[in-house]
């Protein structure tokens, strides 16, 4: 599933291609991705509207429209958001869920092979309620070690599970949780309320660092993720633990362990380095 670096890469590439441009036509092929909006209302709102701002919140791409509405797309595992300067091929049309024809003839397409993603249309009141349920953004200057510790204080759940809770911290998923905990030398199963202030500070720094490095590499492509221009990310070549269960630790050479016991997801760690 695309996490913060992947969605941030997408919106940074889409912003100059969409902001200030008017939507001439809109087409929705499937309705099962819609949340709290009907097909007629979505298409009626999009047609003739203008993309005012393209941004990100957590793992969601946010398109603020001239009408004040926000179109929110969470691409999830098999979704992509791309601007095409040519007609779609038959294969591209096959999985195009939402297609917006821009006034200059270009196509903005949300494509989703398995339709695991979601599309929302929110007014200002709905947006405030939506964003207020999500934790702080880890790449903002206001995200300090003290803010981080305060968001996680009191929870007894495993620290890996806690930092993936979008209500506590925005944008971190399984890939970067694994990587950050390895860099911070922390056992993923350790109860969060047992972390020391020094461990909170280490983990805070590791989270910020790995997200910034992944963003510099346009994110991680393991299978379906593509950037806003249709390219693959490059951070998969720099992963130290995720997807490497059974391989040697890059630090000590010991065999990396993999478990699904913490949160039913793949957790890879080094027993020696992450005591």
Tab-separated table of C-alpha atoms in Angstrom:
chain	number	residue	atom	x	y	z
A	1	UNK	CA	0.000	0.000	0.000
A	2	UNK	CA	1.427	3.432	-0.878
A	3	UNK	CA	2.624	5.209	2.241
A	4	UNK	CA	3.656	8.810	2.852
A	5	UNK	CA	6.684	8.916	0.485
A	6	UNK	CA	4.755	7.337	-2.390
A	7	UNK	CA	1.702	9.600	-2.112
A	8	UNK	CA	3.877	12.678	-1.543
A	9	UNK	CA	5.826	11.817	-4.696
A	10	UNK	CA	2.580	11.501	-6.630
A	11	UNK	CA	1.097	14.820	-5.494
A	12	UNK	CA	4.346	16.731	-6.051
A	13	UNK	CA	4.385	15.538	-9.635
A	14	UNK	CA	0.673	16.100	-10.208
A	15	UNK	CA	0.487	19.603	-8.691
A	16	UNK	CA	2.166	21.545	-11.541
A	17	UNK	CA	0.233	19.490	-14.086
A	18	UNK	CA	-3.199	20.081	-12.557
A	19	UNK	CA	-3.306	23.218	-10.432
A	20	UNK	CA	-5.200	26.011	-12.147
A	21	UNK	CA	-6.661	23.763	-14.836
A	22	UNK	CA	-10.384	23.227	-15.405
A	23	UNK	CA	-12.069	19.823	-15.725
A	24	UNK	CA	-14.012	19.697	-18.982
A	25	UNK	CA	-15.482	16.208	-18.551
A	26	UNK	CA	-15.463	13.446	-15.952
A	27	UNK	CA	-16.222	9.742	-16.204
A	28	UNK	CA	-16.584	7.173	-13.423
A	29	UNK	CA	-16.435	3.534	-14.524
A	30	UNK	CA	-17.050	1.858	-11.150
A	31	UNK	CA	-18.924	3.027	-8.069
A	32	UNK	CA	-17.599	0.598	-5.444
A	33	UNK	CA	-14.675	2.935	-4.666
A	34	UNK	CA	-16.975	5.790	-3.619
A	35	UNK	CA	-17.367	6.839	0.010
A	36	UNK	CA	-20.076	9.268	1.155
A	37	UNK	CA	-20.795	10.506	-2.364
A	38	UNK	CA	-22.983	9.242	-5.190
A	39	UNK	CA	-21.840	8.935	-8.773
A	40	UNK	CA	-24.180	11.698	-10.047
A	41	UNK	CA	-23.070	14.177	-7.356
A	42	UNK	CA	-19.378	13.404	-7.894
A	43	UNK	CA	-19.550	13.892	-11.669
A	44	UNK	CA	-21.751	16.967	-11.357
A	45	UNK	CA	-19.260	18.558	-8.946
A	46	UNK	CA	-16.198	17.714	-11.020
A	47	UNK	CA	-17.470	18.922	-14.396
A	48	UNK	CA	-16.439	22.536	-14.959
A	49	UNK	CA	-14.596	22.697	-11.647
A	50	UNK	CA	-10.948	23.725	-11.281
A	51	UNK	CA	-8.071	22.046	-9.473
A	52	UNK	CA	-6.969	24.743	-7.023
A	53	UNK	CA	-4.454	22.769	-4.973
A	54	UNK	CA	-2.986	19.257	-4.988
A	55	UNK	CA	-1.629	18.069	-1.644
A	56	UNK	CA	-1.382	15.071	0.669
A	57	UNK	CA	-2.781	14.106	4.065
A	58	UNK	CA	-1.349	10.890	5.545
A	59	UNK	CA	-1.632	8.299	2.717
A	60	UNK	CA	-4.311	10.248	0.837
A	61	UNK	CA	-4.017	12.509	-2.210
A	62	UNK	CA	-6.134	15.634	-1.693
A	63	UNK	CA	-7.435	17.738	-4.582
A	64	UNK	CA	-8.962	21.039	-3.442
A	65	UNK	CA	-11.426	22.267	-6.043
A	66	UNK	CA	-12.537	25.768	-6.947
A	67	UNK	CA	-15.969	25.038	-5.477
A	68	UNK	CA	-14.386	24.447	-2.061
A	69	UNK	CA	-14.876	20.693	-2.171
A	70	UNK	CA	-12.005	18.279	-1.698
A	71	UNK	CA	-11.644	15.181	-3.835
A	72	UNK	CA	-9.715	12.652	-1.736
A	73	UNK	CA	-8.188	9.533	-3.251
A	74	UNK	CA	-6.472	6.792	-1.286
A	75	UNK	CA	-4.874	4.597	-3.980
A	76	UNK	CA	-4.019	1.728	-1.658
A	77	UNK	CA	-2.333	-1.405	-2.982
A	78	UNK	CA	-3.151	-1.393	-6.713
A	79	UNK	CA	-4.141	2.205	-7.427
A	80	UNK	CA	-2.288	4.903	-9.367
A	81	UNK	CA	-2.865	8.571	-10.196
A	82	UNK	CA	-1.361	9.726	-13.477
A	83	UNK	CA	-1.754	12.602	-15.944
A	84	UNK	CA	-1.591	11.411	-19.559
A	85	UNK	CA	-0.806	13.685	-22.489
A	86	UNK	CA	-2.085	11.085	-24.955
A	87	UNK	CA	-5.119	8.803	-25.329
A	88	UNK	CA	-5.188	5.772	-23.069
A	89	UNK	CA	-4.261	2.368	-24.422
A	90	UNK	CA	-6.805	-0.444	-24.249
A	91	UNK	CA	-4.987	-1.898	-21.212
A	92	UNK	CA	-4.957	1.492	-19.452
A	93	UNK	CA	-8.660	2.057	-20.149
A	94	UNK	CA	-9.480	-1.376	-18.766
A	95	UNK	CA	-8.718	-0.384	-15.164
A	96	UNK	CA	-9.416	3.364	-15.342
A	97	UNK	CA	-11.867	4.014	-12.496
A	98	UNK	CA	-12.094	7.827	-12.644
A	99	UNK	CA	-11.087	9.808	-15.731
A	100	UNK	CA	-11.079	13.606	-15.814
A	101	UNK	CA	-10.535	15.272	-19.180
A	102	UNK	CA	-8.693	18.539	-18.614
A	103	UNK	CA	-9.603	21.629	-20.652
A	104	UNK	CA	-6.445	21.258	-22.770
A	105	UNK	CA	-7.247	17.651	-23.665
A	106	UNK	CA	-4.962	15.871	-21.188
A	107	UNK	CA	-6.355	13.077	-19.041
A	108	UNK	CA	-6.129	12.785	-15.259
A	109	UNK	CA	-6.768	9.138	-14.396
A	110	UNK	CA	-7.259	7.218	-11.177
A	111	UNK	CA	-6.520	3.646	-12.216
A	112	UNK	CA	-7.025	0.716	-9.831
A	113	UNK	CA	-6.618	-2.897	-10.945
A	114	UNK	CA	-8.363	-4.474	-7.937
A	115	UNK	CA	-10.313	-1.371	-6.860
A	116	UNK	CA	-8.998	-1.492	-3.309
A	117	UNK	CA	-8.732	2.289	-3.101
A	118	UNK	CA	-11.347	4.849	-2.119
A	119	UNK	CA	-12.677	8.139	-3.490
A	120	UNK	CA	-14.270	10.766	-1.235
A	121	UNK	CA	-15.834	14.157	-1.979
A	122	UNK	CA	-16.015	16.392	1.083
A	123	UNK	CA	-17.184	19.926	1.797
A	124	UNK	CA	-15.343	22.071	4.358
A	125	UNK	CA	-17.225	20.608	7.326
A	126	UNK	CA	-16.596	17.065	6.135
A	127	UNK	CA	-12.915	17.803	5.534
A	128	UNK	CA	-12.424	19.183	9.057
A	129	UNK	CA	-13.973	16.056	10.551
A	130	UNK	CA	-11.916	13.859	8.221
A	131	UNK	CA	-8.516	15.413	8.860
A	132	UNK	CA	-9.050	15.838	12.611
A	133	UNK	CA	-9.093	12.057	13.024
A	134	UNK	CA	-5.560	11.748	11.618
A	135	UNK	CA	-2.360	12.259	13.612
A	136	UNK	CA	0.441	14.767	12.961
A	137	UNK	CA	2.484	14.779	9.768
A	138	UNK	CA	5.997	13.448	10.490
A	139	UNK	CA	7.739	15.644	7.905
A	140	UNK	CA	6.369	18.925	9.246
A	141	UNK	CA	8.629	21.137	11.386
A	142	UNK	CA	6.130	20.996	14.247
A	143	UNK	CA	6.651	17.239	14.558
A	144	UNK	CA	9.158	17.175	17.409
A	145	UNK	CA	10.220	14.238	19.619
A	146	UNK	CA	7.996	15.691	22.352
A	147	UNK	CA	4.951	15.795	20.054
A	148	UNK	CA	5.727	12.244	18.977
A	149	UNK	CA	6.029	10.957	22.550
A	150	UNK	CA	2.810	12.729	23.536
A	151	UNK	CA	0.843	11.106	20.691
A	152	UNK	CA	2.012	7.636	21.742
A	153	UNK	CA	1.956	7.990	25.503
A	154	UNK	CA	-0.196	5.625	27.522
A	155	UNK	CA	-0.599	2.900	24.911
A	156	UNK	CA	0.556	-0.599	25.791
A	157	UNK	CA	0.404	-1.924	22.248
A	158	UNK	CA	3.555	-3.006	20.413
A	159	UNK	CA	5.517	0.013	19.218
A	160	UNK	CA	5.354	-1.150	15.584
A	161	UNK	CA	1.574	-1.246	15.722
A	162	UNK	CA	1.427	2.120	17.493
A	163	UNK	CA	3.428	4.039	14.875
A	164	UNK	CA	1.252	2.584	12.115
A	165	UNK	CA	-1.933	3.836	13.808
A	166	UNK	CA	-2.995	6.760	11.591
A	167	UNK	CA	-4.819	8.363	14.508
A	168	UNK	CA	-1.465	8.739	16.282
A	169	UNK	CA	0.888	9.357	13.356
A	170	UNK	CA	0.105	10.114	9.722
A	171	UNK	CA	1.476	8.264	6.742
A	172	UNK	CA	3.625	5.483	8.223
A	173	UNK	CA	2.744	1.974	7.037
A	174	UNK	CA	4.343	-1.440	7.220
A	175	UNK	CA	7.383	-0.817	5.022
A	176	UNK	CA	8.650	2.262	6.820
A	177	UNK	CA	7.675	1.044	10.287
A	178	UNK	CA	9.977	-1.952	9.763
A	179	UNK	CA	12.778	0.236	8.444
A	180	UNK	CA	12.512	2.917	11.148
A	181	UNK	CA	12.480	0.404	14.006
A	182	UNK	CA	15.582	-1.251	12.596
A	183	UNK	CA	17.386	2.082	12.277
A	184	UNK	CA	16.325	3.006	15.826
A	185	UNK	CA	17.536	-0.400	17.134
A	186	UNK	CA	14.171	-1.130	18.751
A	187	UNK	CA	12.333	-4.442	19.136
A	188	UNK	CA	9.076	-4.042	17.116
A	189	UNK	CA	7.131	-5.962	19.782
A	190	UNK	CA	8.192	-3.774	22.697
A	191	UNK	CA	5.192	-2.201	24.501
A	192	UNK	CA	5.082	1.490	23.620
A	193	UNK	CA	4.593	2.599	27.217
A	194	UNK	CA	7.941	1.012	28.102
A	195	UNK	CA	9.970	3.195	25.744
A	196	UNK	CA	12.378	5.597	27.394
A	197	UNK	CA	12.641	9.233	26.337
A	198	UNK	CA	15.932	8.395	24.634
A	199	UNK	CA	14.241	5.586	22.681
A	200	UNK	CA	11.413	7.916	21.656
A	201	UNK	CA	14.000	10.393	20.389
A	202	UNK	CA	15.849	7.677	18.437
A	203	UNK	CA	12.643	6.411	16.868
A	204	UNK	CA	11.479	9.925	16.013
A	205	UNK	CA	14.749	10.597	14.193
A	206	UNK	CA	14.635	7.237	12.405
A	207	UNK	CA	11.071	7.774	11.163
A	208	UNK	CA	11.839	11.235	9.785
A	209	UNK	CA	15.084	10.036	8.199
A	210	UNK	CA	13.671	6.977	6.434
A	211	UNK	CA	10.671	8.911	5.100
A	212	UNK	CA	12.927	11.636	3.722
A	213	UNK	CA	15.279	9.114	2.115
A	214	UNK	CA	12.387	7.212	0.557
A	215	UNK	CA	10.884	10.436	-0.751
A	216	UNK	CA	14.231	11.340	-2.352
A	217	UNK	CA	14.038	7.984	-4.190
A	218	UNK	CA	10.413	8.544	-5.327
A	219	UNK	CA	9.142	5.865	-2.929
A	220	UNK	CA	9.164	2.070	-2.950
A	221	UNK	CA	7.819	-0.034	-5.815
A	222	UNK	CA	7.375	-3.662	-4.817
A	223	UNK	CA	4.715	-4.411	-7.411
A	224	UNK	CA	2.023	-1.915	-8.451
A	225	UNK	CA	3.064	1.519	-7.168
A	226	UNK	CA	3.872	4.112	-9.832
A	227	UNK	CA	4.694	7.803	-9.496
A	228	UNK	CA	2.502	10.584	-10.876
A	229	UNK	CA	4.311	10.233	-14.198
A	230	UNK	CA	3.951	6.458	-14.333
A	231	UNK	CA	7.509	5.600	-13.249
A	232	UNK	CA	8.654	3.078	-10.653
A	233	UNK	CA	10.079	4.159	-7.294
A	234	UNK	CA	13.690	3.284	-6.382
A	235	UNK	CA	13.771	2.872	-2.609
A	236	UNK	CA	13.161	-0.894	-2.851
A	237	UNK	CA	16.871	-1.198	-3.621
A	238	UNK	CA	17.732	0.480	-0.301
A	239	UNK	CA	15.487	-1.474	2.086
A	240	UNK	CA	17.448	-2.878	4.997
A	241	UNK	CA	14.891	-5.235	6.540
A	242	UNK	CA	11.469	-5.143	4.889
A	243	UNK	CA	11.035	-8.132	2.568
A	244	UNK	CA	14.434	-9.533	3.596
A	245	UNK	CA	13.428	-12.185	6.128
A	246	UNK	CA	16.073	-14.922	6.171
A	247	UNK	CA	18.746	-12.670	4.639
A	248	UNK	CA	21.769	-11.403	6.540
A	249	UNK	CA	21.520	-8.243	8.650
A	250	UNK	CA	23.370	-5.393	6.942
A	251	UNK	CA	24.829	-4.393	10.316
A	252	UNK	CA	25.886	-7.604	12.064
A	253	UNK	CA	25.455	-10.384	9.495
A	254	UNK	CA	23.007	-12.363	11.610
A	255	UNK	CA	19.971	-13.920	9.893
A	256	UNK	CA	16.969	-11.573	9.892
A	257	UNK	CA	13.805	-12.991	11.450
A	258	UNK	CA	10.298	-12.607	10.055
A	259	UNK	CA	7.044	-12.895	11.990
A	260	UNK	CA	3.364	-12.086	11.502
A	261	UNK	CA	2.540	-12.248	15.206
A	262	UNK	CA	2.710	-8.543	16.066
A	263	UNK	CA	-0.041	-7.155	13.821
A	264	UNK	CA	-0.701	-9.969	11.291
A	265	UNK	CA	1.637	-8.226	8.846
A	266	UNK	CA	5.172	-8.992	7.786
A	267	UNK	CA	7.605	-7.851	10.473
A	268	UNK	CA	11.313	-8.329	9.786
A	269	UNK	CA	13.941	-7.552	12.403
A	270	UNK	CA	17.376	-8.455	13.722
A	271	UNK	CA	17.335	-10.092	17.129
A	272	UNK	CA	20.877	-8.907	17.837
A	273	UNK	CA	20.587	-5.290	16.660
A	274	UNK	CA	17.030	-4.751	17.910
A	275	UNK	CA	17.192	-6.145	21.428
